[in-house]
Amino acid sequence: MFFGLGWALTSVVALTYFQSMIIPQGLSSWTYVFCTFVGYYGVLLSLVYFFLYCPVVILFPKYYVSRIWSILLILALNLAIFFDGYVFSRFRFHANSFLWNFAGEKNVLEAFGLSSIKLGLIGFVTTVMFFVLWFRGERLWRSMQARFSNPVKNWYLVFIALCFLSSQGMSNYGAAKGTRSIYRLAELFPLNFPL
């Protein structure tokens, strides 16, 4: 669920950051964005999986608890990314404490440029995505059970780690060379701290 469906959904939702018109220029910039995109959101999903999903499933090892909890976590993460991407494309900064103070002084809908129609549409799409993830995850689970093994053999965790380390290496190289484009592109990712 997390890496087969959640990672793909998170990658699509994270494309909202490009509304800010920070577009990579050149092959090295595109390589940095690709590696950071895959590594960053893969690590984010891995953290949610290992620190929020696994403890609950270990405590309550029921099929429906596992399924519903995973879908709720995936949707909550994607809503947070969507909201942060929306705020970033409008104001050029990520969701932080200043944003909540700003929203507290005004009507929240006005502050973020949201109407009740937009919120209704977001709620409708989230509900539809819940059922899409449920049925698609169910089908994926059944096909894996028929084969008696995981067909992907966890290759995606190695791919996430390689992309994350490559991204950090390019970020450090860009910092050493004084490349401004890397800093500019790194602004697309919330909580992105180079090692």
PDB file of C-alpha atoms in Angstrom:
ATOM      1  CA  MET A   1       0.000   0.000   0.000  1.00  0.00           C
ATOM      2  CA  PHE A   2       2.610   2.535   1.032  1.00  0.00           C
ATOM      3  CA  PHE A   3       5.202   1.972  -1.650  1.00  0.00           C
ATOM      4  CA  GLY A   4       3.114   0.489  -4.433  1.00  0.00           C
ATOM      5  CA  LEU A   5       0.203   2.936  -4.284  1.00  0.00           C
ATOM      6  CA  GLY A   6       1.033   5.631  -1.722  1.00  0.00           C
ATOM      7  CA  TRP A   7       4.382   6.557  -3.249  1.00  0.00           C
ATOM      8  CA  ALA A   8       2.843   7.035  -6.686  1.00  0.00           C
ATOM      9  CA  LEU A   9      -0.028   9.121  -5.286  1.00  0.00           C
ATOM     10  CA  THR A  10       2.343  11.249  -3.205  1.00  0.00           C
ATOM     11  CA  SER A  11       4.540  11.869  -6.246  1.00  0.00           C
ATOM     12  CA  VAL A  12       1.548  13.050  -8.269  1.00  0.00           C
ATOM     13  CA  VAL A  13       0.244  15.275  -5.460  1.00  0.00           C
ATOM     14  CA  ALA A  14       3.731  16.748  -4.912  1.00  0.00           C
ATOM     15  CA  LEU A  15       3.711  18.071  -8.481  1.00  0.00           C
ATOM     16  CA  THR A  16       1.631  20.961  -7.084  1.00  0.00           C
ATOM     17  CA  TYR A  17       4.914  22.544  -5.940  1.00  0.00           C
ATOM     18  CA  PHE A  18       5.766  23.247  -9.568  1.00  0.00           C
ATOM     19  CA  GLN A  19       2.850  25.721  -9.710  1.00  0.00           C
ATOM     20  CA  SER A  20       5.312  28.131  -8.109  1.00  0.00           C
ATOM     21  CA  MET A  21       7.119  28.197 -11.486  1.00  0.00           C
ATOM     22  CA  ILE A  22      10.444  27.096 -10.040  1.00  0.00           C
ATOM     23  CA  ILE A  23      11.401  24.923 -12.992  1.00  0.00           C
ATOM     24  CA  PRO A  24      14.753  23.118 -13.346  1.00  0.00           C
ATOM     25  CA  GLN A  25      17.087  24.346 -16.079  1.00  0.00           C
ATOM     26  CA  GLY A  26      19.616  21.930 -17.516  1.00  0.00           C
ATOM     27  CA  LEU A  27      20.377  18.240 -17.094  1.00  0.00           C
ATOM     28  CA  SER A  28      22.064  18.533 -13.682  1.00  0.00           C
ATOM     29  CA  SER A  29      19.076  20.454 -12.265  1.00  0.00           C
ATOM     30  CA  TRP A  30      16.612  17.907 -13.632  1.00  0.00           C
ATOM     31  CA  THR A  31      18.734  15.071 -12.202  1.00  0.00           C
ATOM     32  CA  TYR A  32      18.797  16.797  -8.813  1.00  0.00           C
ATOM     33  CA  VAL A  33      15.011  17.302  -8.846  1.00  0.00           C
ATOM     34  CA  PHE A  34      14.358  13.695  -9.876  1.00  0.00           C
ATOM     35  CA  CYS A  35      16.662  12.243  -7.207  1.00  0.00           C
ATOM     36  CA  THR A  36      15.348  14.587  -4.525  1.00  0.00           C
ATOM     37  CA  PHE A  37      11.750  13.987  -5.553  1.00  0.00           C
ATOM     38  CA  VAL A  38      12.053  10.202  -5.398  1.00  0.00           C
ATOM     39  CA  GLY A  39      14.311  10.118  -2.354  1.00  0.00           C
ATOM     40  CA  TYR A  40      12.568  12.807  -0.339  1.00  0.00           C
ATOM     41  CA  TYR A  41       9.022  11.487  -0.710  1.00  0.00           C
ATOM     42  CA  GLY A  42      10.223   7.900  -0.399  1.00  0.00           C
ATOM     43  CA  VAL A  43      11.930   8.696   2.912  1.00  0.00           C
ATOM     44  CA  LEU A  44       8.829  10.599   4.047  1.00  0.00           C
ATOM     45  CA  LEU A  45       6.608   7.598   3.290  1.00  0.00           C
ATOM     46  CA  SER A  46       9.128   5.276   4.934  1.00  0.00           C
ATOM     47  CA  LEU A  47       9.061   7.337   8.134  1.00  0.00           C
ATOM     48  CA  VAL A  48       5.259   7.316   8.198  1.00  0.00           C
ATOM     49  CA  TYR A  49       5.284   3.583   7.515  1.00  0.00           C
ATOM     50  CA  PHE A  50       7.816   2.594  10.164  1.00  0.00           C
ATOM     51  CA  PHE A  51       6.879   5.076  12.923  1.00  0.00           C
ATOM     52  CA  LEU A  52       3.101   5.445  12.551  1.00  0.00           C
ATOM     53  CA  TYR A  53       1.801   2.437  10.631  1.00  0.00           C
ATOM     54  CA  CYS A  54       3.873  -0.454  11.987  1.00  0.00           C
ATOM     55  CA  PRO A  55       3.344   0.204  15.743  1.00  0.00           C
ATOM     56  CA  VAL A  56      -0.449   0.311  15.354  1.00  0.00           C
ATOM     57  CA  VAL A  57      -0.513  -2.834  13.221  1.00  0.00           C
ATOM     58  CA  ILE A  58       1.731  -4.657  15.705  1.00  0.00           C
ATOM     59  CA  LEU A  59      -0.669  -3.716  18.511  1.00  0.00           C
ATOM     60  CA  PHE A  60      -3.809  -4.490  16.476  1.00  0.00           C
ATOM     61  CA  PRO A  61      -2.908  -7.154  13.894  1.00  0.00           C
ATOM     62  CA  LYS A  62      -6.293  -7.217  12.169  1.00  0.00           C
ATOM     63  CA  TYR A  63      -6.751  -7.059   8.411  1.00  0.00           C
ATOM     64  CA  TYR A  64      -9.254  -4.196   8.395  1.00  0.00           C
ATOM     65  CA  VAL A  65      -7.320  -2.168  10.997  1.00  0.00           C
ATOM     66  CA  SER A  66      -4.226  -2.512   8.820  1.00  0.00           C
ATOM     67  CA  ARG A  67      -6.052  -1.578   5.615  1.00  0.00           C
ATOM     68  CA  ILE A  68      -8.000   1.403   7.002  1.00  0.00           C
ATOM     69  CA  TRP A  69      -5.050   2.756   9.029  1.00  0.00           C
ATOM     70  CA  SER A  70      -2.729   2.615   6.010  1.00  0.00           C
ATOM     71  CA  ILE A  71      -5.222   4.403   3.766  1.00  0.00           C
ATOM     72  CA  LEU A  72      -5.922   7.081   6.390  1.00  0.00           C
ATOM     73  CA  LEU A  73      -2.181   7.716   6.840  1.00  0.00           C
ATOM     74  CA  ILE A  74      -1.578   7.902   3.087  1.00  0.00           C
ATOM     75  CA  LEU A  75      -4.479  10.309   2.592  1.00  0.00           C
ATOM     76  CA  ALA A  76      -3.487  12.484   5.581  1.00  0.00           C
ATOM     77  CA  LEU A  77       0.081  12.740   4.303  1.00  0.00           C
ATOM     78  CA  ASN A  78      -1.097  13.598   0.801  1.00  0.00           C
ATOM     79  CA  LEU A  79      -3.537  16.229   2.073  1.00  0.00           C
ATOM     80  CA  ALA A  80      -0.717  17.813   4.074  1.00  0.00           C
ATOM     81  CA  ILE A  81       1.545  17.816   1.005  1.00  0.00           C
ATOM     82  CA  PHE A  82      -1.245  19.215  -1.176  1.00  0.00           C
ATOM     83  CA  PHE A  83      -1.970  21.994   1.321  1.00  0.00           C
ATOM     84  CA  ASP A  84       1.725  22.851   1.696  1.00  0.00           C
ATOM     85  CA  GLY A  85       2.173  22.860  -2.099  1.00  0.00           C
ATOM     86  CA  TYR A  86      -0.863  25.111  -2.481  1.00  0.00           C
ATOM     87  CA  VAL A  87       0.475  27.541   0.139  1.00  0.00           C
ATOM     88  CA  PHE A  88       3.951  27.451  -1.417  1.00  0.00           C
ATOM     89  CA  SER A  89       2.629  28.219  -4.888  1.00  0.00           C
ATOM     90  CA  ARG A  90       0.666  31.213  -3.538  1.00  0.00           C
ATOM     91  CA  PHE A  91       3.038  32.693  -0.926  1.00  0.00           C
ATOM     92  CA  ARG A  92       6.474  31.134  -1.717  1.00  0.00           C
ATOM     93  CA  PHE A  93       6.952  29.653   1.747  1.00  0.00           C
ATOM     94  CA  HIS A  94       5.985  26.340   3.308  1.00  0.00           C
ATOM     95  CA  ALA A  95       3.437  25.769   6.060  1.00  0.00           C
ATOM     96  CA  ASN A  96       4.973  26.875   9.344  1.00  0.00           C
ATOM     97  CA  SER A  97       4.022  28.532  12.647  1.00  0.00           C
ATOM     98  CA  PHE A  98       3.890  31.998  11.035  1.00  0.00           C
ATOM     99  CA  LEU A  99       1.236  30.702   8.678  1.00  0.00           C
ATOM    100  CA  TRP A 100      -0.954  29.490  11.544  1.00  0.00           C
ATOM    101  CA  ASN A 101      -0.581  32.852  13.341  1.00  0.00           C
ATOM    102  CA  PHE A 102      -1.532  34.623  10.124  1.00  0.00           C
ATOM    103  CA  ALA A 103      -4.545  32.351   9.677  1.00  0.00           C
ATOM    104  CA  GLY A 104      -5.620  32.969  13.274  1.00  0.00           C
ATOM    105  CA  GLU A 105      -5.947  36.695  12.640  1.00  0.00           C
ATOM    106  CA  LYS A 106      -8.194  36.293   9.606  1.00  0.00           C
ATOM    107  CA  ASN A 107     -10.830  33.961   8.346  1.00  0.00           C
ATOM    108  CA  VAL A 108      -8.892  30.798   7.435  1.00  0.00           C
ATOM    109  CA  LEU A 109     -10.680  30.392   4.109  1.00  0.00           C
ATOM    110  CA  GLU A 110      -9.906  33.985   3.116  1.00  0.00           C
ATOM    111  CA  ALA A 111      -6.312  33.749   4.318  1.00  0.00           C
ATOM    112  CA  PHE A 112      -5.533  30.803   2.052  1.00  0.00           C
ATOM    113  CA  GLY A 113      -7.762  31.788  -0.843  1.00  0.00           C
ATOM    114  CA  LEU A 114     -10.013  28.772  -0.354  1.00  0.00           C
ATOM    115  CA  SER A 115     -13.733  28.779  -0.969  1.00  0.00           C
ATOM    116  CA  SER A 116     -16.286  26.322   0.343  1.00  0.00           C
ATOM    117  CA  ILE A 117     -16.553  24.940  -3.206  1.00  0.00           C
ATOM    118  CA  LYS A 118     -12.811  24.189  -3.285  1.00  0.00           C
ATOM    119  CA  LEU A 119     -12.999  22.545   0.147  1.00  0.00           C
ATOM    120  CA  GLY A 120     -15.971  20.448  -0.980  1.00  0.00           C
ATOM    121  CA  LEU A 121     -14.059  19.383  -4.075  1.00  0.00           C
ATOM    122  CA  ILE A 122     -11.024  18.432  -1.966  1.00  0.00           C
ATOM    123  CA  GLY A 123     -13.288  16.413   0.356  1.00  0.00           C
ATOM    124  CA  PHE A 124     -14.949  14.667  -2.574  1.00  0.00           C
ATOM    125  CA  VAL A 125     -11.625  13.777  -4.218  1.00  0.00           C
ATOM    126  CA  THR A 126     -10.267  12.526  -0.876  1.00  0.00           C
ATOM    127  CA  THR A 127     -13.304  10.264  -0.425  1.00  0.00           C
ATOM    128  CA  VAL A 128     -12.962   8.924  -3.954  1.00  0.00           C
ATOM    129  CA  MET A 129      -9.240   8.309  -3.377  1.00  0.00           C
ATOM    130  CA  PHE A 130     -10.066   6.363  -0.203  1.00  0.00           C
ATOM    131  CA  PHE A 131     -12.144   3.890  -2.207  1.00  0.00           C
ATOM    132  CA  VAL A 132      -9.676   3.787  -5.102  1.00  0.00           C
ATOM    133  CA  LEU A 133      -6.844   2.957  -2.698  1.00  0.00           C
ATOM    134  CA  TRP A 134      -9.031   0.396  -0.938  1.00  0.00           C
ATOM    135  CA  PHE A 135     -10.034  -1.504  -4.070  1.00  0.00           C
ATOM    136  CA  ARG A 136      -6.668  -1.217  -5.795  1.00  0.00           C
ATOM    137  CA  GLY A 137      -4.872  -2.284  -2.608  1.00  0.00           C
ATOM    138  CA  GLU A 138      -7.253  -5.209  -2.239  1.00  0.00           C
ATOM    139  CA  ARG A 139      -6.534  -6.352  -5.774  1.00  0.00           C
ATOM    140  CA  LEU A 140      -2.782  -5.965  -5.255  1.00  0.00           C
ATOM    141  CA  TRP A 141      -2.963  -7.928  -1.993  1.00  0.00           C
ATOM    142  CA  ARG A 142      -4.888 -10.780  -3.626  1.00  0.00           C
ATOM    143  CA  SER A 143      -2.410 -11.035  -6.510  1.00  0.00           C
ATOM    144  CA  MET A 144       0.515 -11.120  -4.072  1.00  0.00           C
ATOM    145  CA  GLN A 145      -1.169 -13.835  -2.007  1.00  0.00           C
ATOM    146  CA  ALA A 146      -1.686 -15.928  -5.162  1.00  0.00           C
ATOM    147  CA  ARG A 147       2.061 -15.852  -5.814  1.00  0.00           C
ATOM    148  CA  PHE A 148       2.981 -16.539  -2.158  1.00  0.00           C
ATOM    149  CA  SER A 149       5.672 -13.859  -2.231  1.00  0.00           C
ATOM    150  CA  ASN A 150       6.289 -10.201  -2.783  1.00  0.00           C
ATOM    151  CA  PRO A 151       7.017  -9.865  -6.521  1.00  0.00           C
ATOM    152  CA  VAL A 152       9.091  -6.692  -6.150  1.00  0.00           C
ATOM    153  CA  LYS A 153      11.470  -7.998  -3.450  1.00  0.00           C
ATOM    154  CA  ASN A 154      11.761  -4.541  -1.811  1.00  0.00           C
ATOM    155  CA  TRP A 155      13.811  -3.062  -4.658  1.00  0.00           C
ATOM    156  CA  TYR A 156      12.061   0.264  -4.043  1.00  0.00           C
ATOM    157  CA  LEU A 157      13.703   0.740  -0.624  1.00  0.00           C
ATOM    158  CA  VAL A 158      17.139   0.476  -2.233  1.00  0.00           C
ATOM    159  CA  PHE A 159      16.014   2.842  -5.012  1.00  0.00           C
ATOM    160  CA  ILE A 160      14.743   5.377  -2.425  1.00  0.00           C
ATOM    161  CA  ALA A 161      18.015   5.196  -0.484  1.00  0.00           C
ATOM    162  CA  LEU A 162      20.134   5.639  -3.636  1.00  0.00           C
ATOM    163  CA  CYS A 163      18.079   8.610  -4.810  1.00  0.00           C
ATOM    164  CA  PHE A 164      18.182  10.211  -1.368  1.00  0.00           C
ATOM    165  CA  LEU A 165      21.958   9.814  -1.053  1.00  0.00           C
ATOM    166  CA  SER A 166      22.480  11.074  -4.638  1.00  0.00           C
ATOM    167  CA  SER A 167      20.347  14.104  -3.877  1.00  0.00           C
ATOM    168  CA  GLN A 168      22.352  14.865  -0.751  1.00  0.00           C
ATOM    169  CA  GLY A 169      25.608  14.438  -2.675  1.00  0.00           C
ATOM    170  CA  MET A 170      24.468  16.836  -5.421  1.00  0.00           C
ATOM    171  CA  SER A 171      23.297  19.305  -2.794  1.00  0.00           C
ATOM    172  CA  ASN A 172      26.703  19.221  -1.050  1.00  0.00           C
ATOM    173  CA  TYR A 173      28.514  19.511  -4.385  1.00  0.00           C
ATOM    174  CA  GLY A 174      26.305  22.473  -5.344  1.00  0.00           C
ATOM    175  CA  ALA A 175      27.035  24.132  -1.991  1.00  0.00           C
ATOM    176  CA  ALA A 176      30.782  23.635  -2.466  1.00  0.00           C
ATOM    177  CA  LYS A 177      30.660  25.110  -5.996  1.00  0.00           C
ATOM    178  CA  GLY A 178      28.258  27.901  -4.987  1.00  0.00           C
ATOM    179  CA  THR A 179      25.580  26.777  -7.442  1.00  0.00           C
ATOM    180  CA  ARG A 180      22.492  28.893  -6.832  1.00  0.00           C
ATOM    181  CA  SER A 181      20.145  26.692  -8.882  1.00  0.00           C
ATOM    182  CA  ILE A 182      20.383  23.836  -6.363  1.00  0.00           C
ATOM    183  CA  TYR A 183      19.361  26.144  -3.498  1.00  0.00           C
ATOM    184  CA  ARG A 184      16.487  27.467  -5.564  1.00  0.00           C
ATOM    185  CA  LEU A 185      15.255  23.978  -6.422  1.00  0.00           C
ATOM    186  CA  ALA A 186      15.672  22.762  -2.825  1.00  0.00           C
ATOM    187  CA  GLU A 187      13.054  25.344  -1.803  1.00  0.00           C
ATOM    188  CA  LEU A 188      10.427  23.150  -3.488  1.00  0.00           C
ATOM    189  CA  PHE A 189      10.707  20.509  -0.767  1.00  0.00           C
ATOM    190  CA  PRO A 190       9.345  21.215   2.731  1.00  0.00           C
ATOM    191  CA  LEU A 191      11.599  20.244   5.636  1.00  0.00           C
ATOM    192  CA  ASN A 192      14.438  19.549   3.234  1.00  0.00           C
ATOM    193  CA  PHE A 193      17.672  19.896   5.180  1.00  0.00           C
ATOM    194  CA  PRO A 194      20.865  18.955   3.359  1.00  0.00           C
ATOM    195  CA  LEU A 195      23.084  16.660   5.406  1.00  0.00           C
TER     196      LEU A 195
END
